[in-house]
């Protein structure tokens, strides 16, 4: 969210926002003038996080088919771990993907807060972030203790129940000095540092509290180094830290620098750039596990600031790796192995399971980098040719539009958006009658027997969820058991919040200019 509100352009003495409202009235009479309703997509993307809430739901809960759940989380361990998010269609609270979700939501607000506000969704974005950070504050019970997980993936997957009926284990697992988890501590520090920037103006006390936790967590993760899946073995089958912890430590340090302007954090990023892979790894994906591309793009943005001249050469090396990522998405690196594959329909394709997570993060990073190049009056120089900011943005837009329905299946992969979308999402709560409609207990296997195998659509629509998406040939099968394609995750949707807001702003500007020019 930018520090200063930029003055809105005027059209014949009328503010842009008024023009947007005026144009919206005429748009209903001009079919086809906007291919996609990004405002609707933005609103629905934020609704999804309310469906994923664990804990005691607030009075203003908008997803009414959900109710309170997980109200005894942490009780056996003598700690309050109520709250947070379920990551996907199950009921385990996994710390690493949850933290990445919050980091991406926060980054979206930092970059596109004005646009989210113009769409009337800023408070909902704040709420989505704070639901996660409130939980992280609880989970960080002392300087060197962070609770990493609540629930057990193995036992959880034996059951098909609503979260309100949970009978599965709620065992909680932690990292500490003797059981390190630098990747988890680092990502949680990044999330809280980024969120502290988000709340700096509207809730300064809370912002300061988040920053305090972020600094402690970074110190903990850096001092006691190790992968969290070595300390919390139960997570290995679900969210193993394949990339290790060095990317998260660099990522956390850079977010702390942005939040504090403390040179020590930037010096950490510069000093460890080579040893930790920040300027060594040329990566073609950005995800809850692999942070290098996001780190490199964030570092690149420092180049335009005058106070970083003494680090210019090292920051340029970060930028060269950032540009490798962007070029890989544009298919402009030399050698097919250095580019991201695409489906025949043009969708970026990284891997079979939940491929859309890599599409949404790519759309986010490319949108960010396009803005950076535009503001700094630069272009991108790839091995296979140069690209300007417009080409990069248009490719990001093509990925977003594919998600919303511009694809060979003519289906929106954002649930609840458009005329056709997945109706049998692999999600326990959505696939069983709402607890508010039927409070009768549904047992562990009863859910499988009576609900999992039903051919009918889910009784509850998981609005705003971005499902795993199609295969490498653009084919998609809408079946509950097809979890590689029909399960959704919080970190799939999180990057889209800011991107939808940016798309909406540019679409509105173009529509207004075209409208005004015609009169």
Short mmCIF file of C-alpha atoms in Angstrom, two decimals:
data_model
loop_
_atom_site.label_atom_id
_atom_site.label_comp_id
_atom_site.label_asym_id
_atom_site.label_seq_id
_atom_site.Cartn_x
_atom_site.Cartn_y
_atom_site.Cartn_z
CA UNK A 1 0.00 0.00 0.00
CA UNK A 2 1.68 3.17 -1.13
CA UNK A 3 2.49 5.75 1.56
CA UNK A 4 0.82 8.63 -0.26
CA UNK A 5 -2.45 8.57 -2.09
CA UNK A 6 -1.83 9.61 -5.68
CA UNK A 7 -4.17 12.28 -7.04
CA UNK A 8 -6.71 10.77 -9.37
CA UNK A 9 -6.71 11.91 -13.02
CA UNK A 10 -9.60 14.10 -14.07
CA UNK A 11 -11.71 13.82 -17.19
CA UNK A 12 -13.43 17.12 -17.92
CA UNK A 13 -13.40 18.06 -14.22
CA UNK A 14 -14.88 14.74 -13.08
CA UNK A 15 -12.85 12.45 -10.81
CA UNK A 16 -11.76 9.08 -12.10
CA UNK A 17 -13.77 7.26 -9.43
CA UNK A 18 -16.95 9.10 -10.42
CA UNK A 19 -16.21 8.27 -14.05
CA UNK A 20 -15.85 4.62 -13.09
CA UNK A 21 -19.27 4.64 -11.48
CA UNK A 22 -20.77 6.52 -14.39
CA UNK A 23 -19.20 4.14 -16.87
CA UNK A 24 -20.43 1.12 -14.90
CA UNK A 25 -23.99 2.32 -15.43
CA UNK A 26 -23.47 2.52 -19.19
CA UNK A 27 -21.55 -0.77 -19.31
CA UNK A 28 -24.74 -2.73 -18.72
CA UNK A 29 -26.00 -1.32 -22.01
CA UNK A 30 -22.79 -2.16 -23.86
CA UNK A 31 -22.37 -5.92 -23.77
CA UNK A 32 -18.87 -7.25 -24.29
CA UNK A 33 -17.16 -3.97 -23.43
CA UNK A 34 -15.25 -5.68 -20.60
CA UNK A 35 -14.30 -9.29 -21.15
CA UNK A 36 -13.90 -10.06 -17.44
CA UNK A 37 -15.35 -8.55 -14.31
CA UNK A 38 -12.19 -8.11 -12.26
CA UNK A 39 -14.11 -6.33 -9.50
CA UNK A 40 -16.25 -9.42 -9.00
CA UNK A 41 -13.19 -11.68 -9.10
CA UNK A 42 -11.47 -9.50 -6.48
CA UNK A 43 -14.47 -9.56 -4.13
CA UNK A 44 -14.84 -13.31 -4.45
CA UNK A 45 -11.14 -14.01 -3.96
CA UNK A 46 -11.32 -12.37 -0.53
CA UNK A 47 -14.45 -14.32 0.40
CA UNK A 48 -12.49 -17.55 0.04
CA UNK A 49 -10.33 -16.79 3.07
CA UNK A 50 -13.45 -16.61 5.24
CA UNK A 51 -14.36 -20.15 4.18
CA UNK A 52 -10.91 -21.33 5.29
CA UNK A 53 -11.07 -19.83 8.78
CA UNK A 54 -10.45 -22.02 11.79
CA UNK A 55 -11.52 -20.98 15.27
CA UNK A 56 -14.41 -18.89 16.57
CA UNK A 57 -15.93 -17.05 13.64
CA UNK A 58 -16.64 -13.31 13.97
CA UNK A 59 -20.01 -11.58 13.91
CA UNK A 60 -19.35 -10.23 10.39
CA UNK A 61 -18.56 -13.63 8.86
CA UNK A 62 -19.92 -13.57 5.30
CA UNK A 63 -19.54 -17.26 4.42
CA UNK A 64 -22.57 -18.38 6.34
CA UNK A 65 -22.33 -22.12 5.69
CA UNK A 66 -19.29 -22.23 8.00
CA UNK A 67 -19.38 -22.26 11.83
CA UNK A 68 -16.90 -22.39 14.71
CA UNK A 69 -14.30 -25.16 14.64
CA UNK A 70 -11.02 -26.17 16.24
CA UNK A 71 -11.94 -24.47 19.50
CA UNK A 72 -9.68 -26.70 21.61
CA UNK A 73 -6.59 -26.41 19.40
CA UNK A 74 -3.49 -26.35 21.61
CA UNK A 75 -5.39 -27.37 24.74
CA UNK A 76 -3.45 -30.62 25.18
CA UNK A 77 -0.18 -28.68 25.01
CA UNK A 78 -1.37 -25.95 27.36
CA UNK A 79 -1.30 -23.22 24.71
CA UNK A 80 -4.03 -21.31 22.86
CA UNK A 81 -3.74 -22.20 19.18
CA UNK A 82 -7.33 -21.40 18.24
CA UNK A 83 -7.65 -19.57 14.91
CA UNK A 84 -5.64 -19.40 11.72
CA UNK A 85 -6.43 -21.02 8.39
CA UNK A 86 -6.96 -24.49 7.05
CA UNK A 87 -4.67 -24.61 4.05
CA UNK A 88 -6.87 -26.51 1.60
CA UNK A 89 -9.68 -29.07 1.65
CA UNK A 90 -8.55 -30.70 4.89
CA UNK A 91 -8.34 -29.44 8.47
CA UNK A 92 -4.66 -29.38 9.34
CA UNK A 93 -3.16 -25.99 10.10
CA UNK A 94 0.22 -26.06 8.37
CA UNK A 95 2.41 -23.14 9.40
CA UNK A 96 4.61 -22.76 6.31
CA UNK A 97 1.93 -22.42 3.61
CA UNK A 98 -0.20 -20.34 5.98
CA UNK A 99 2.65 -17.88 6.49
CA UNK A 100 3.33 -17.66 2.75
CA UNK A 101 -0.37 -16.97 2.17
CA UNK A 102 -0.21 -14.03 4.58
CA UNK A 103 3.04 -12.74 3.07
CA UNK A 104 1.46 -12.72 -0.39
CA UNK A 105 -1.77 -11.07 0.81
CA UNK A 106 0.32 -8.40 2.54
CA UNK A 107 2.57 -7.84 -0.46
CA UNK A 108 -0.53 -7.44 -2.61
CA UNK A 109 -1.86 -4.72 -0.29
CA UNK A 110 1.55 -2.99 -0.10
CA UNK A 111 1.78 -2.80 -3.90
CA UNK A 112 -1.88 -2.40 -4.86
CA UNK A 113 -3.57 -1.08 -1.72
CA UNK A 114 -4.90 2.02 -3.47
CA UNK A 115 -6.49 -0.10 -6.18
CA UNK A 116 -7.97 -2.51 -3.62
CA UNK A 117 -9.35 0.48 -1.71
CA UNK A 118 -10.85 1.97 -4.88
CA UNK A 119 -12.68 -1.33 -5.38
CA UNK A 120 -14.07 -1.10 -1.82
CA UNK A 121 -12.27 -4.23 -0.63
CA UNK A 122 -9.42 -2.91 1.53
CA UNK A 123 -11.08 -3.71 4.86
CA UNK A 124 -11.71 -7.28 3.73
CA UNK A 125 -8.06 -7.57 2.72
CA UNK A 126 -7.02 -6.28 6.15
CA UNK A 127 -9.29 -8.86 7.79
CA UNK A 128 -7.85 -11.70 5.72
CA UNK A 129 -4.31 -10.75 6.72
CA UNK A 130 -5.11 -10.15 10.39
CA UNK A 131 -6.85 -13.51 10.75
CA UNK A 132 -3.49 -15.08 9.94
CA UNK A 133 -1.26 -12.74 11.93
CA UNK A 134 -3.44 -12.98 15.04
CA UNK A 135 -2.80 -16.72 14.93
CA UNK A 136 0.95 -16.29 14.41
CA UNK A 137 1.12 -14.09 17.51
CA UNK A 138 -0.50 -16.91 19.49
CA UNK A 139 1.74 -19.54 17.91
CA UNK A 140 4.92 -17.62 18.77
CA UNK A 141 4.72 -18.34 22.49
CA UNK A 142 8.27 -17.27 23.35
CA UNK A 143 11.29 -15.87 21.54
CA UNK A 144 12.57 -19.28 20.41
CA UNK A 145 9.33 -21.27 20.23
CA UNK A 146 6.94 -21.31 17.26
CA UNK A 147 4.09 -23.81 16.93
CA UNK A 148 4.42 -25.24 13.45
CA UNK A 149 1.34 -27.37 12.91
CA UNK A 150 -1.98 -28.31 14.48
CA UNK A 151 -3.48 -31.62 13.43
CA UNK A 152 -2.00 -34.60 11.69
CA UNK A 153 -2.26 -35.03 7.93
CA UNK A 154 -2.32 -38.81 8.08
CA UNK A 155 -5.24 -39.17 10.50
CA UNK A 156 -7.00 -36.17 8.97
CA UNK A 157 -7.01 -37.81 5.55
CA UNK A 158 -8.70 -40.92 6.93
CA UNK A 159 -11.80 -38.81 7.59
CA UNK A 160 -14.21 -36.85 5.46
CA UNK A 161 -15.89 -34.52 7.93
CA UNK A 162 -16.96 -30.93 8.25
CA UNK A 163 -14.51 -28.89 10.34
CA UNK A 164 -17.34 -28.33 12.83
CA UNK A 165 -17.51 -32.11 13.45
CA UNK A 166 -13.77 -32.85 13.66
CA UNK A 167 -12.85 -36.01 15.57
CA UNK A 168 -9.29 -36.30 14.23
CA UNK A 169 -6.11 -35.61 16.16
CA UNK A 170 -5.40 -32.00 17.05
CA UNK A 171 -1.89 -32.73 18.20
CA UNK A 172 0.28 -29.62 17.95
CA UNK A 173 3.94 -29.55 16.92
CA UNK A 174 6.54 -26.86 17.55
CA UNK A 175 10.04 -25.77 16.62
CA UNK A 176 12.52 -24.49 19.23
CA UNK A 177 16.26 -24.29 19.94
CA UNK A 178 16.55 -28.08 20.07
CA UNK A 179 14.21 -28.66 17.11
CA UNK A 180 15.03 -25.88 14.64
CA UNK A 181 13.00 -24.74 11.66
CA UNK A 182 14.67 -21.77 10.01
CA UNK A 183 12.42 -21.97 6.93
CA UNK A 184 9.23 -21.80 8.99
CA UNK A 185 10.60 -19.13 11.34
CA UNK A 186 11.85 -17.15 8.34
CA UNK A 187 8.58 -17.26 6.38
CA UNK A 188 6.54 -16.39 9.49
CA UNK A 189 8.92 -13.48 10.13
CA UNK A 190 8.44 -12.35 6.51
CA UNK A 191 4.65 -12.54 6.87
CA UNK A 192 4.62 -10.51 10.07
CA UNK A 193 7.10 -7.94 8.76
CA UNK A 194 5.08 -7.46 5.56
CA UNK A 195 1.86 -7.24 7.56
CA UNK A 196 3.44 -4.66 9.87
CA UNK A 197 3.84 -2.42 6.80
CA UNK A 198 0.18 -2.98 5.90
CA UNK A 199 -1.08 -1.90 9.34
CA UNK A 200 1.45 0.88 9.95
CA UNK A 201 -1.00 3.72 9.35
CA UNK A 202 -4.33 2.22 10.37
CA UNK A 203 -3.23 0.26 13.46
CA UNK A 204 0.25 1.41 14.56
CA UNK A 205 0.22 -0.49 17.87
CA UNK A 206 -0.59 -3.75 16.11
CA UNK A 207 2.01 -3.00 13.44
CA UNK A 208 4.66 -2.53 16.14
CA UNK A 209 3.64 -5.81 17.80
CA UNK A 210 3.95 -7.68 14.50
CA UNK A 211 7.37 -6.18 13.88
CA UNK A 212 8.56 -7.24 17.32
CA UNK A 213 7.51 -10.84 16.63
CA UNK A 214 9.05 -10.73 13.15
CA UNK A 215 12.42 -9.58 14.50
CA UNK A 216 12.45 -12.25 17.21
CA UNK A 217 11.51 -14.98 14.75
CA UNK A 218 14.23 -13.97 12.32
CA UNK A 219 16.85 -14.01 15.09
CA UNK A 220 15.59 -17.42 16.20
CA UNK A 221 15.64 -18.87 12.68
CA UNK A 222 19.09 -17.48 11.93
CA UNK A 223 20.69 -18.52 15.22
CA UNK A 224 19.31 -22.08 15.33
CA UNK A 225 19.53 -23.23 11.75
CA UNK A 226 17.83 -26.27 10.32
CA UNK A 227 14.91 -27.40 8.15
CA UNK A 228 11.59 -27.55 9.94
CA UNK A 229 10.61 -30.87 8.37
CA UNK A 230 13.58 -32.42 10.17
CA UNK A 231 12.07 -31.32 13.47
CA UNK A 232 8.39 -31.87 12.60
CA UNK A 233 8.52 -35.18 10.77
CA UNK A 234 4.74 -35.43 10.28
CA UNK A 235 4.86 -32.58 7.76
CA UNK A 236 7.20 -34.35 5.31
CA UNK A 237 4.45 -36.00 3.28
CA UNK A 238 2.58 -32.72 2.88
CA UNK A 239 4.80 -29.64 3.00
CA UNK A 240 8.40 -30.80 2.95
CA UNK A 241 10.96 -28.01 2.67
CA UNK A 242 12.67 -29.10 -0.53
CA UNK A 243 14.45 -25.78 -1.11
CA UNK A 244 15.83 -25.67 2.43
CA UNK A 245 15.82 -22.61 4.67
CA UNK A 246 18.34 -20.23 3.10
CA UNK A 247 15.81 -18.63 0.75
CA UNK A 248 13.45 -17.97 3.67
CA UNK A 249 16.20 -16.33 5.76
CA UNK A 250 17.09 -13.96 2.91
CA UNK A 251 13.39 -13.35 2.22
CA UNK A 252 12.69 -12.55 5.90
CA UNK A 253 15.71 -10.24 6.15
CA UNK A 254 14.60 -8.28 3.07
CA UNK A 255 11.05 -7.88 4.37
CA UNK A 256 12.43 -6.74 7.73
CA UNK A 257 14.56 -4.19 5.91
CA UNK A 258 11.48 -2.89 4.10
CA UNK A 259 9.61 -2.71 7.41
CA UNK A 260 12.37 -1.07 9.46
CA UNK A 261 14.92 0.62 7.14
CA UNK A 262 17.51 -0.99 9.41
CA UNK A 263 20.67 -1.40 7.30
CA UNK A 264 21.66 -4.53 9.24
CA UNK A 265 18.92 -6.48 7.49
CA UNK A 266 19.96 -5.28 4.03
CA UNK A 267 23.59 -6.05 4.87
CA UNK A 268 22.48 -9.60 5.72
CA UNK A 269 20.87 -9.95 2.28
CA UNK A 270 24.01 -8.61 0.59
CA UNK A 271 26.53 -10.51 2.74
CA UNK A 272 24.77 -13.87 2.34
CA UNK A 273 23.75 -13.37 -1.29
CA UNK A 274 26.22 -15.88 -2.66
CA UNK A 275 26.36 -18.48 0.12
CA UNK A 276 22.56 -18.63 0.49
CA UNK A 277 21.85 -18.79 -3.25
CA UNK A 278 20.22 -15.40 -3.64
CA UNK A 279 22.42 -14.54 -6.63
CA UNK A 280 23.19 -18.14 -7.55
CA UNK A 281 19.86 -19.83 -8.00
CA UNK A 282 18.11 -19.15 -11.30
CA UNK A 283 14.62 -20.48 -10.60
CA UNK A 284 11.54 -20.89 -12.80
CA UNK A 285 8.91 -21.15 -10.05
CA UNK A 286 7.80 -19.15 -7.02
CA UNK A 287 5.87 -20.96 -4.30
CA UNK A 288 5.29 -21.59 -0.59
CA UNK A 289 8.54 -23.60 -0.67
CA UNK A 290 10.82 -21.75 -3.12
CA UNK A 291 11.15 -18.01 -2.44
CA UNK A 292 14.14 -17.10 -4.62
CA UNK A 293 12.23 -15.47 -7.49
CA UNK A 294 10.16 -13.31 -5.15
CA UNK A 295 13.27 -12.38 -3.17
CA UNK A 296 15.14 -11.45 -6.34
CA UNK A 297 12.33 -9.26 -7.66
CA UNK A 298 11.95 -7.55 -4.27
CA UNK A 299 15.71 -6.88 -4.23
CA UNK A 300 15.60 -5.55 -7.80
CA UNK A 301 13.14 -2.85 -6.79
CA UNK A 302 15.76 -1.38 -4.45
CA UNK A 303 17.93 -0.42 -7.44
CA UNK A 304 15.88 2.67 -8.21
CA UNK A 305 16.36 4.07 -4.71
CA UNK A 306 19.34 6.44 -4.34
CA UNK A 307 20.34 5.23 -0.86
CA UNK A 308 21.38 1.80 -2.17
CA UNK A 309 24.17 2.91 -4.50
CA UNK A 310 26.91 1.19 -2.48
CA UNK A 311 25.10 -2.14 -2.95
CA UNK A 312 24.37 -1.48 -6.62
CA UNK A 313 26.53 -4.25 -8.08
CA UNK A 314 25.15 -6.93 -5.77
CA UNK A 315 21.57 -5.79 -6.30
CA UNK A 316 22.15 -5.97 -10.05
CA UNK A 317 23.18 -9.61 -9.60
CA UNK A 318 19.92 -10.24 -7.77
CA UNK A 319 18.13 -8.53 -10.64
CA UNK A 320 19.80 -10.73 -13.25
CA UNK A 321 18.27 -13.79 -11.53
CA UNK A 322 14.92 -12.03 -11.25
CA UNK A 323 15.01 -11.42 -14.98
CA UNK A 324 15.85 -15.07 -15.61
CA UNK A 325 12.53 -15.90 -13.90
CA UNK A 326 10.57 -13.30 -15.88
CA UNK A 327 12.20 -14.39 -19.15
CA UNK A 328 11.40 -18.02 -18.34
CA UNK A 329 7.71 -17.16 -18.05
CA UNK A 330 7.84 -15.27 -21.34
CA UNK A 331 9.59 -18.23 -23.02
CA UNK A 332 12.56 -16.00 -23.86
CA UNK A 333 15.44 -17.86 -22.23
CA UNK A 334 17.75 -20.03 -24.33
CA UNK A 335 17.03 -23.74 -24.02
CA UNK A 336 13.66 -25.28 -23.17
CA UNK A 337 14.82 -26.30 -19.69
CA UNK A 338 15.27 -22.62 -18.82
CA UNK A 339 11.70 -21.74 -19.75
CA UNK A 340 8.40 -22.63 -18.12
CA UNK A 341 6.37 -25.03 -20.23
CA UNK A 342 2.96 -24.02 -21.51
CA UNK A 343 -0.19 -25.90 -22.34
CA UNK A 344 -1.54 -25.64 -25.90
CA UNK A 345 -3.97 -23.03 -24.56
CA UNK A 346 -1.10 -20.88 -23.26
CA UNK A 347 -1.17 -21.63 -19.54
CA UNK A 348 2.13 -21.80 -17.67
CA UNK A 349 2.64 -25.41 -16.66
CA UNK A 350 5.10 -26.35 -13.90
CA UNK A 351 3.81 -29.65 -12.57
CA UNK A 352 0.81 -31.94 -12.45
CA UNK A 353 -0.34 -31.37 -8.88
CA UNK A 354 -2.03 -28.02 -8.18
CA UNK A 355 -0.37 -26.26 -11.09
CA UNK A 356 -2.44 -23.09 -10.64
CA UNK A 357 -0.40 -22.08 -7.59
CA UNK A 358 2.55 -21.41 -9.91
CA UNK A 359 0.34 -19.52 -12.36
CA UNK A 360 -1.04 -17.14 -9.75
CA UNK A 361 2.39 -16.39 -8.26
CA UNK A 362 3.80 -15.82 -11.75
CA UNK A 363 0.98 -13.42 -12.60
CA UNK A 364 1.75 -11.53 -9.40
CA UNK A 365 5.52 -11.29 -9.91
CA UNK A 366 5.19 -10.34 -13.57
CA UNK A 367 2.68 -7.61 -12.72
CA UNK A 368 5.04 -6.27 -10.05
CA UNK A 369 8.02 -6.35 -12.41
CA UNK A 370 6.07 -4.73 -15.23
CA UNK A 371 5.24 -1.82 -12.91
CA UNK A 372 8.88 -1.60 -11.83
CA UNK A 373 10.11 -1.39 -15.43
CA UNK A 374 7.48 1.19 -16.32
CA UNK A 375 8.26 3.42 -13.34
CA UNK A 376 12.03 3.19 -13.91
CA UNK A 377 11.73 3.56 -17.70
CA UNK A 378 13.56 0.30 -18.37
CA UNK A 379 13.03 -2.73 -20.57
CA UNK A 380 13.77 -6.40 -20.02
CA UNK A 381 16.61 -7.97 -22.01
CA UNK A 382 16.16 -11.73 -22.38
CA UNK A 383 18.48 -14.04 -24.33
CA UNK A 384 15.81 -14.48 -27.00
CA UNK A 385 14.90 -10.81 -27.27
CA UNK A 386 13.85 -7.70 -25.39
CA UNK A 387 10.45 -7.11 -23.78
CA UNK A 388 8.87 -3.91 -22.54
CA UNK A 389 6.60 -3.52 -19.53
CA UNK A 390 3.47 -3.80 -21.66
CA UNK A 391 4.43 -7.21 -23.05
CA UNK A 392 5.15 -8.50 -19.55
CA UNK A 393 1.88 -7.15 -18.18
CA UNK A 394 -0.13 -8.48 -21.12
CA UNK A 395 1.29 -11.94 -20.56
CA UNK A 396 0.40 -11.75 -16.85
CA UNK A 397 -3.10 -10.68 -17.90
CA UNK A 398 -3.35 -13.63 -20.28
CA UNK A 399 -2.73 -15.98 -17.34
CA UNK A 400 -5.35 -14.26 -15.22
CA UNK A 401 -7.85 -14.32 -18.07
CA UNK A 402 -7.15 -18.02 -18.61
CA UNK A 403 -8.01 -18.59 -14.95
CA UNK A 404 -11.27 -16.64 -15.34
CA UNK A 405 -12.47 -18.52 -18.41
CA UNK A 406 -10.42 -17.66 -21.50
CA UNK A 407 -9.29 -21.25 -21.99
CA UNK A 408 -10.11 -24.29 -24.16
CA UNK A 409 -12.56 -25.64 -21.54
CA UNK A 410 -14.38 -22.28 -21.31
CA UNK A 411 -14.46 -22.72 -17.54
CA UNK A 412 -13.50 -20.38 -14.74
CA UNK A 413 -11.04 -22.00 -12.36
CA UNK A 414 -11.97 -19.40 -9.73
CA UNK A 415 -14.92 -21.04 -8.00
CA UNK A 416 -18.12 -19.01 -8.02
CA UNK A 417 -16.96 -16.68 -10.76
CA UNK A 418 -18.60 -16.71 -14.18
CA UNK A 419 -21.26 -18.95 -15.65
CA UNK A 420 -19.24 -22.17 -15.47
CA UNK A 421 -16.82 -23.19 -12.73
CA UNK A 422 -15.88 -26.35 -10.76
CA UNK A 423 -18.81 -27.52 -8.65
CA UNK A 424 -17.28 -30.63 -7.06
CA UNK A 425 -14.28 -29.07 -5.37
CA UNK A 426 -12.22 -31.49 -3.25
CA UNK A 427 -13.11 -29.83 0.07
CA UNK A 428 -14.66 -31.46 3.11
CA UNK A 429 -16.70 -28.53 4.39
CA UNK A 430 -18.03 -27.48 0.99
CA UNK A 431 -18.98 -31.02 -0.02
CA UNK A 432 -21.16 -31.80 3.03
CA UNK A 433 -24.41 -30.17 4.04
CA UNK A 434 -23.77 -27.04 6.12
CA UNK A 435 -23.55 -27.48 9.88
CA UNK A 436 -25.92 -24.53 10.21
CA UNK A 437 -28.54 -26.36 8.15
CA UNK A 438 -28.02 -29.77 9.73
CA UNK A 439 -26.29 -29.98 13.10
CA UNK A 440 -26.52 -33.76 13.16
CA UNK A 441 -23.05 -35.21 13.72
CA UNK A 442 -21.35 -36.64 10.62
CA UNK A 443 -18.74 -39.23 11.54
CA UNK A 444 -15.32 -39.93 10.13
CA UNK A 445 -16.29 -42.58 7.58
CA UNK A 446 -19.89 -41.43 7.25
CA UNK A 447 -18.67 -38.45 5.25
CA UNK A 448 -16.94 -40.76 2.79
CA UNK A 449 -19.96 -43.07 2.61
CA UNK A 450 -22.62 -40.40 2.13
CA UNK A 451 -20.92 -37.33 0.67
CA UNK A 452 -17.51 -37.89 -0.87
CA UNK A 453 -18.65 -40.11 -3.74
CA UNK A 454 -21.81 -38.17 -4.63
CA UNK A 455 -22.11 -37.18 -8.27
CA UNK A 456 -24.11 -34.06 -7.40
CA UNK A 457 -22.41 -30.67 -7.05
CA UNK A 458 -21.21 -29.64 -3.59
CA UNK A 459 -24.03 -28.23 -1.44
CA UNK A 460 -21.83 -25.23 -0.53
CA UNK A 461 -19.99 -23.12 -3.09
CA UNK A 462 -16.37 -22.45 -2.12
CA UNK A 463 -16.45 -18.93 -3.57
CA UNK A 464 -13.09 -17.46 -4.58
CA UNK A 465 -11.11 -20.69 -4.39
CA UNK A 466 -8.58 -21.22 -7.17
CA UNK A 467 -8.51 -24.95 -7.85
CA UNK A 468 -5.49 -26.94 -9.05
CA UNK A 469 -6.54 -26.50 -12.65
CA UNK A 470 -6.15 -28.38 -15.93
CA UNK A 471 -3.47 -30.83 -17.03
CA UNK A 472 -0.73 -30.17 -19.60
CA UNK A 473 -3.25 -30.54 -22.44
CA UNK A 474 -5.74 -28.06 -20.95
CA UNK A 475 -8.12 -30.85 -19.90
CA UNK A 476 -9.96 -30.66 -16.59
CA UNK A 477 -12.17 -33.21 -14.88
CA UNK A 478 -14.57 -31.81 -12.28
CA UNK A 479 -14.68 -34.69 -9.81
CA UNK A 480 -14.27 -34.55 -6.04
CA UNK A 481 -11.81 -37.43 -6.08
CA UNK A 482 -9.59 -35.70 -8.64
CA UNK A 483 -7.72 -33.78 -5.95
CA UNK A 484 -4.76 -32.89 -8.16
CA UNK A 485 -7.10 -30.70 -10.20
CA UNK A 486 -10.08 -29.90 -7.97
CA UNK A 487 -8.48 -29.11 -4.59
CA UNK A 488 -7.88 -25.43 -3.83
CA UNK A 489 -5.34 -23.86 -1.46
CA UNK A 490 -5.08 -20.49 0.26
CA UNK A 491 -1.75 -19.76 -1.39
CA UNK A 492 -3.32 -20.25 -4.83
CA UNK A 493 -5.74 -17.37 -4.37
CA UNK A 494 -3.61 -15.04 -2.21
CA UNK A 495 -1.45 -13.61 -5.04
CA UNK A 496 -4.53 -12.87 -7.15
CA UNK A 497 -6.03 -10.34 -4.73
CA UNK A 498 -3.59 -7.59 -5.67
CA UNK A 499 -3.45 -8.63 -9.32
CA UNK A 500 -7.23 -8.48 -9.76
CA UNK A 501 -7.20 -4.96 -8.28
CA UNK A 502 -4.48 -3.87 -10.71
CA UNK A 503 -6.32 -5.41 -13.67
CA UNK A 504 -9.51 -3.64 -12.58
CA UNK A 505 -7.79 -0.26 -12.38
CA UNK A 506 -6.24 -0.53 -15.84
CA UNK A 507 -9.46 -1.85 -17.37
CA UNK A 508 -11.41 1.01 -15.85
CA UNK A 509 -8.89 3.57 -17.10
CA UNK A 510 -9.01 2.19 -20.62
CA UNK A 511 -12.81 1.97 -20.62
CA UNK A 512 -13.18 5.54 -19.38
CA UNK A 513 -10.70 6.88 -21.91
CA UNK A 514 -12.48 5.04 -24.72
CA UNK A 515 -15.85 6.24 -23.43
CA UNK A 516 -14.77 9.88 -23.10
CA UNK A 517 -13.05 9.80 -26.51
CA UNK A 518 -16.27 8.67 -28.14
CA UNK A 519 -18.13 11.83 -27.04
#
